Amino acid sequence: MRLYKVSLLFIILSFANVCVPSFLDLKKKKDDNNMLLLALALSQGSGWVWNLPPGFPVPTVPSENPMSQAKVDLGRFLFYDKKLSADESMSCSSCHFQRLAFSDGKATPSGITAEAHPRNAQHLSNAAYHPRLTWSNSLLKTLEQQARVPMFSVAPPELGLANDDYLGKLKSNSTYQKLFSAAFGNGDSAVTEQNVRFALASFQRTMISGYSPYDKATNGNRSAMSASATRGASVFNGEVAECFHCHGGFNFTDTTLHTKQTSEEFAYHNNGTHNNAFYDALPLNKQGLKEVTLVASDQGKFRAPSLRNVGLTFPYMHDGSIMCDDSANPDHPTGIASGATLETCARNALGKVIDQYTTGGAGTPKHTSIDTTLIRPFSLQPSEKADLINFLLALTDSEFVNDSKFSSPF
Ligand code: HEC
Ligand code: HEC
């Protein structure tokens, strides 16, 4: 258990003990009820205690949706419940698998129709710290807002909700009656679209990953990371490869917000995944930040993804265009035949990512909106490349992907 919760039962019991010496006295019973309400309020609001990995800052939580264990519990059910899709065929978890740090292993997923999403499904480790959500939608600032997209989007549909039928299904379910009452107060009026999104956001804020070999080594257990991975950290943080400029900090991205920051930090970069000609041939919704700003030089710009659990989040890049060879892919017949694993695939695909960086980006000529002070050709010795890959693989947090707090409650 990594996240400490103030147990509602514990608070209620302690209040009951302190406040109600005699259970026979009716007036005292009323006091007791008041105490229970107070305890409920406490547990819904400021009573939340984060039990964060060492060195992790406290996430910023929107004031209108304070953390509570009851919301987290409800959000976990909703995240895994297919009642949240129009035809009850999909849930959030259909594109966000815990074993892959809540990514899905596909280049681009489809929702309830066959139409593919224009972008790759992101992992959700430490999403609590992103002041901008998704690959390139600079308008989505909170998890509460972002949840609207998979629930209601039409181009393409993801969960495809088009009316309030799903709320009716939740209202008539006795488990949800209890969960919504505990989280948002009694009655059908608690079962609203907003409260669904608020609970989903609260659950996702608990998805914190900070116990990888890298973290253990950083916090004193040097042997948790191999010598090669330790050398790889120097490559990553060096001025030749420049990785840390965009993937720096505790969350391995330059887009962060937490309570120790005075303001949010966010940036969009073109890291050279494709050149101008490639994007020019695509519809606007595949051109990155330009889709939102309509500024030509925002073509090909994306939020630098957090590299936490990057050993599990292939295919890489916004369009999943960098993937391992079939022979390294455990989901491909030739990969199965050759005994491929998640690690063989990640090693192979990360090698391709690094090759893209050492050549200063894909395609010729290179994209004109690349920041060439950071993305330009450089060379690494084969041993340095191997070290860098081992470092990236040391960001995989096996406790996170196996933690039963985040698994399906069904
Ligand atoms: C059909 C597959 C699919 C389903 C279903 C789905 N997602 Fe996603 N998710 C994606 C894709 C694709 C992206 C990237 C979106 C983009 O860049 O526009 C994403 C991105 C996200 C992000 C942004 C992460 C980040 O790093 O900014 C969050 C949070 C998220 N999804 C949560 C959810 C929740 C909550 C649900 C259920 C209500 C859900 N998703 C359902 C595919 C899906
Ligand atoms: C100029 C900023 C910048 C620099 C420098 C940079 N990156 Fe990136 N990185 C990005 C952006 C932006 C993306 C997403 C691009 C896309 O989707 O097309 C990305 C994507 C990635 C991905 C794919 C992750 C995923 O889940 O899909 C990996 C791995 C990665 N970078 C590793 C590195 C390494 C290793 C270095 C150093 C050699 C590096 N990056 C340097 C900005 C940068």
mmCIF file of N, CA, C and O and ligand atoms in Angstrom, residues 79 84 90-92 94-96 109-111 117 119-124 127 130 132-136 143 146-147 150-151 157-159 200 204 303, ligand 1:
data_model
loop_
_atom_site.group_PDB
_atom_site.id
_atom_site.type_symbol
_atom_site.label_atom_id
_atom_site.label_comp_id
_atom_site.label_asym_id
_atom_site.label_seq_id
_atom_site.Cartn_x
_atom_site.Cartn_y
_atom_site.Cartn_z
ATOM 1 N N PHE A 79 -13.801 3.388 -13.820
ATOM 2 C CA PHE A 79 -12.706 3.233 -14.784
ATOM 3 C C PHE A 79 -12.777 1.867 -15.465
ATOM 4 O O PHE A 79 -12.441 1.720 -16.633
ATOM 5 N N LEU A 84 -19.969 2.426 -18.947
ATOM 6 C CA LEU A 84 -19.573 3.769 -19.366
ATOM 7 C C LEU A 84 -19.409 3.886 -20.885
ATOM 8 O O LEU A 84 -18.935 4.909 -21.378
ATOM 9 N N MET A 90 -16.969 -1.344 -23.912
ATOM 10 C CA MET A 90 -15.641 -0.831 -23.542
ATOM 11 C C MET A 90 -15.719 -0.001 -22.270
ATOM 12 O O MET A 90 -16.750 0.583 -21.949
ATOM 13 N N SER A 91 -14.586 0.062 -21.594
ATOM 14 C CA SER A 91 -14.430 0.985 -20.467
ATOM 15 C C SER A 91 -13.118 1.729 -20.683
ATOM 16 O O SER A 91 -12.397 1.466 -21.658
ATOM 17 N N CYS A 92 -12.799 2.629 -19.769
ATOM 18 C CA CYS A 92 -11.487 3.294 -19.846
ATOM 19 C C CYS A 92 -10.384 2.239 -19.932
ATOM 20 O O CYS A 92 -9.403 2.385 -20.672
ATOM 21 N N SER A 94 -10.226 -0.442 -21.354
ATOM 22 C CA SER A 94 -10.070 -1.145 -22.635
ATOM 23 C C SER A 94 -8.915 -0.576 -23.450
ATOM 24 O O SER A 94 -8.410 -1.238 -24.353
ATOM 25 N N CYS A 95 -8.520 0.667 -23.167
ATOM 26 C CA CYS A 95 -7.374 1.273 -23.861
ATOM 27 C C CYS A 95 -6.255 1.622 -22.884
ATOM 28 O O CYS A 95 -5.239 2.169 -23.294
ATOM 29 N N HIS A 96 -6.451 1.366 -21.623
ATOM 30 C CA HIS A 96 -5.435 1.702 -20.610
ATOM 31 C C HIS A 96 -5.273 0.477 -19.709
ATOM 32 O O HIS A 96 -6.048 0.307 -18.757
ATOM 33 N N PRO A 109 -5.481 3.078 -30.966
ATOM 34 C CA PRO A 109 -6.631 2.221 -30.642
ATOM 35 C C PRO A 109 -7.903 2.672 -31.347
ATOM 36 O O PRO A 109 -7.987 3.794 -31.848
ATOM 37 N N SER A 110 -8.884 1.794 -31.364
ATOM 38 C CA SER A 110 -10.224 2.164 -31.816
ATOM 39 C C SER A 110 -11.160 2.128 -30.624
ATOM 40 O O SER A 110 -10.974 1.339 -29.701
ATOM 41 N N GLY A 111 -12.193 2.963 -30.687
ATOM 42 C CA GLY A 111 -13.217 2.959 -29.654
ATOM 43 C C GLY A 111 -14.311 1.969 -30.019
ATOM 44 O O GLY A 111 -14.024 0.892 -30.560
ATOM 45 N N HIS A 117 -8.322 5.951 -33.482
ATOM 46 C CA HIS A 117 -8.012 7.260 -32.894
ATOM 47 C C HIS A 117 -6.800 7.831 -33.636
ATOM 48 O O HIS A 117 -5.912 7.077 -34.020
ATOM 49 N N ARG A 119 -4.353 9.283 -32.441
ATOM 50 C CA ARG A 119 -3.126 9.193 -31.638
ATOM 51 C C ARG A 119 -3.091 7.924 -30.785
ATOM 52 O O ARG A 119 -4.077 7.243 -30.611
ATOM 53 N N ASN A 120 -1.909 7.691 -30.259
ATOM 54 C CA ASN A 120 -1.586 6.532 -29.432
ATOM 55 C C ASN A 120 -2.157 6.709 -28.014
ATOM 56 O O ASN A 120 -2.181 7.821 -27.496
ATOM 57 N N ALA A 121 -2.624 5.611 -27.410
ATOM 58 C CA ALA A 121 -3.155 5.697 -26.037
ATOM 59 C C ALA A 121 -2.003 5.882 -25.054
ATOM 60 O O ALA A 121 -1.071 5.089 -25.014
ATOM 61 N N GLN A 122 -2.086 6.928 -24.267
ATOM 62 C CA GLN A 122 -0.977 7.258 -23.364
ATOM 63 C C GLN A 122 -1.011 6.420 -22.094
ATOM 64 O O GLN A 122 -2.067 5.976 -21.654
ATOM 65 N N HIS A 123 0.163 6.246 -21.501
ATOM 66 C CA HIS A 123 0.191 5.628 -20.170
ATOM 67 C C HIS A 123 -0.323 6.659 -19.173
ATOM 68 O O HIS A 123 -0.325 7.863 -19.453
ATOM 69 N N LEU A 124 -0.782 6.178 -18.028
ATOM 70 C CA LEU A 124 -1.377 7.107 -17.060
ATOM 71 C C LEU A 124 -0.541 7.231 -15.785
ATOM 72 O O LEU A 124 -1.001 7.785 -14.789
ATOM 73 N N ALA A 127 -0.156 10.868 -14.041
ATOM 74 C CA ALA A 127 -0.942 11.869 -14.777
ATOM 75 C C ALA A 127 -1.364 13.012 -13.854
ATOM 76 O O ALA A 127 -1.654 14.113 -14.326
ATOM 77 N N HIS A 130 0.385 16.347 -14.610
ATOM 78 C CA HIS A 130 0.385 17.002 -15.935
ATOM 79 C C HIS A 130 -0.544 18.213 -15.943
ATOM 80 O O HIS A 130 -1.759 18.033 -15.819
ATOM 81 N N ARG A 132 -1.160 19.901 -18.553
ATOM 82 C CA ARG A 132 -1.817 19.802 -19.857
ATOM 83 C C ARG A 132 -1.933 18.319 -20.176
ATOM 84 O O ARG A 132 -0.946 17.595 -20.050
ATOM 85 N N LEU A 133 -3.140 17.922 -20.585
ATOM 86 C CA LEU A 133 -3.361 16.503 -20.828
ATOM 87 C C LEU A 133 -3.317 16.199 -22.321
ATOM 88 O O LEU A 133 -3.526 17.089 -23.149
ATOM 89 N N THR A 134 -3.081 14.956 -22.616
ATOM 90 C CA THR A 134 -3.008 14.374 -23.971
ATOM 91 C C THR A 134 -1.749 14.826 -24.708
ATOM 92 O O THR A 134 -0.970 15.623 -24.209
ATOM 93 N N TRP A 135 -1.547 14.287 -25.897
ATOM 94 C CA TRP A 135 -0.315 14.546 -26.640
ATOM 95 C C TRP A 135 -0.172 16.015 -27.033
ATOM 96 O O TRP A 135 0.933 16.558 -27.039
ATOM 97 N N SER A 136 -1.283 16.646 -27.386
ATOM 98 C CA SER A 136 -1.102 17.985 -27.962
ATOM 99 C C SER A 136 -2.303 18.900 -27.803
ATOM 100 O O SER A 136 -2.364 19.933 -28.457
ATOM 101 N N LEU A 143 -7.658 16.559 -15.262
ATOM 102 C CA LEU A 143 -8.190 15.221 -15.520
ATOM 103 C C LEU A 143 -9.716 15.255 -15.560
ATOM 104 O O LEU A 143 -10.330 14.476 -16.296
ATOM 105 N N GLN A 146 -10.459 16.331 -19.059
ATOM 106 C CA GLN A 146 -10.024 15.360 -20.059
ATOM 107 C C GLN A 146 -11.007 14.200 -20.179
ATOM 108 O O GLN A 146 -11.236 13.693 -21.290
ATOM 109 N N ALA A 147 -11.618 13.767 -19.062
ATOM 110 C CA ALA A 147 -12.485 12.584 -19.101
ATOM 111 C C ALA A 147 -13.659 12.754 -20.056
ATOM 112 O O ALA A 147 -14.192 11.779 -20.585
ATOM 113 N N PRO A 150 -12.863 10.956 -23.854
ATOM 114 C CA PRO A 150 -13.211 9.556 -24.139
ATOM 115 C C PRO A 150 -14.695 9.260 -23.950
ATOM 116 O O PRO A 150 -15.257 8.430 -24.670
ATOM 117 N N MET A 151 -15.357 9.953 -23.028
ATOM 118 C CA MET A 151 -16.771 9.634 -22.790
ATOM 119 C C MET A 151 -17.645 10.070 -23.967
ATOM 120 O O MET A 151 -18.500 9.317 -24.416
ATOM 121 N N PRO A 157 -15.474 8.279 -32.130
ATOM 122 C CA PRO A 157 -16.028 7.908 -30.832
ATOM 123 C C PRO A 157 -15.057 7.016 -30.072
ATOM 124 O O PRO A 157 -14.371 6.190 -30.671
ATOM 125 N N GLU A 158 -14.948 7.213 -28.770
ATOM 126 C CA GLU A 158 -14.175 6.281 -27.935
ATOM 127 C C GLU A 158 -15.210 5.453 -27.160
ATOM 128 O O GLU A 158 -15.555 4.364 -27.585
ATOM 129 N N LEU A 159 -15.741 5.987 -26.064
ATOM 130 C CA LEU A 159 -16.796 5.261 -25.357
ATOM 131 C C LEU A 159 -18.170 5.555 -25.971
ATOM 132 O O LEU A 159 -19.134 4.829 -25.720
ATOM 133 N N LEU A 200 -13.534 9.710 -11.517
ATOM 134 C CA LEU A 200 -12.486 9.166 -12.393
ATOM 135 C C LEU A 200 -11.174 9.927 -12.180
ATOM 136 O O LEU A 200 -10.099 9.333 -12.101
ATOM 137 N N GLN A 204 -7.586 8.449 -10.841
ATOM 138 C CA GLN A 204 -6.366 8.549 -11.648
ATOM 139 C C GLN A 204 -5.257 9.311 -10.910
ATOM 140 O O GLN A 204 -4.077 9.051 -11.129
ATOM 141 N N ARG A 303 3.546 17.355 -26.513
ATOM 142 C CA ARG A 303 4.067 17.389 -25.152
ATOM 143 C C ARG A 303 5.111 16.282 -25.025
ATOM 144 O O ARG A 303 4.878 15.167 -25.501
HETATM 145 C C1 HEC B 1 -10.537 3.984 -27.456
HETATM 146 C C2 HEC B 1 -9.429 3.972 -26.545
HETATM 147 C C3 HEC B 1 -9.515 4.822 -25.297
HETATM 148 C C4 HEC B 1 -10.466 4.774 -24.307
HETATM 149 C C5 HEC B 1 -11.708 3.924 -24.258
HETATM 150 C C6 HEC B 1 -10.032 5.707 -23.295
HETATM 151 N N1 HEC B 1 -8.850 6.277 -23.662
HETATM 152 FE FE1 HEC B 1 -7.750 7.575 -22.565
HETATM 153 N N2 HEC B 1 -6.532 7.889 -24.133
HETATM 154 C C7 HEC B 1 -6.628 7.280 -25.357
HETATM 155 C C8 HEC B 1 -5.818 7.963 -26.331
HETATM 156 C C9 HEC B 1 -5.691 7.614 -27.799
HETATM 157 C C10 HEC B 1 -5.198 9.026 -25.657
HETATM 158 C C11 HEC B 1 -4.337 10.149 -26.267
HETATM 159 C C12 HEC B 1 -5.348 11.232 -26.625
HETATM 160 C C13 HEC B 1 -4.823 12.399 -27.422
HETATM 161 O O1 HEC B 1 -3.624 12.637 -27.492
HETATM 162 O O2 HEC B 1 -5.660 13.116 -27.976
HETATM 163 C C14 HEC B 1 -5.667 8.949 -24.285
HETATM 164 C C15 HEC B 1 -5.269 9.832 -23.275
HETATM 165 C C16 HEC B 1 -5.762 9.809 -21.992
HETATM 166 C C17 HEC B 1 -5.312 10.665 -20.928
HETATM 167 C C18 HEC B 1 -4.227 11.719 -21.027
HETATM 168 C C19 HEC B 1 -2.943 11.217 -20.400
HETATM 169 C C20 HEC B 1 -1.837 12.226 -20.491
HETATM 170 O O3 HEC B 1 -0.671 11.830 -20.286
HETATM 171 O O4 HEC B 1 -2.098 13.409 -20.755
HETATM 172 C C21 HEC B 1 -6.056 10.352 -19.827
HETATM 173 C C22 HEC B 1 -5.946 10.976 -18.451
HETATM 174 C C23 HEC B 1 -6.981 9.318 -20.210
HETATM 175 N N3 HEC B 1 -6.767 8.989 -21.527
HETATM 176 C C24 HEC B 1 -7.953 8.791 -19.378
HETATM 177 C C25 HEC B 1 -9.010 8.020 -19.840
HETATM 178 C C26 HEC B 1 -10.220 7.769 -19.085
HETATM 179 C C27 HEC B 1 -10.506 8.294 -17.693
HETATM 180 C C28 HEC B 1 -11.012 6.999 -19.876
HETATM 181 C C29 HEC B 1 -12.425 6.506 -19.583
HETATM 182 C C30 HEC B 1 -13.403 7.553 -19.293
HETATM 183 C C31 HEC B 1 -10.290 6.760 -21.115
HETATM 184 N N4 HEC B 1 -9.088 7.411 -21.052
HETATM 185 C C32 HEC B 1 -10.757 5.962 -22.140
HETATM 186 C C33 HEC B 1 -7.411 6.161 -25.629
HETATM 187 C C34 HEC B 1 -8.520 5.793 -24.881
#
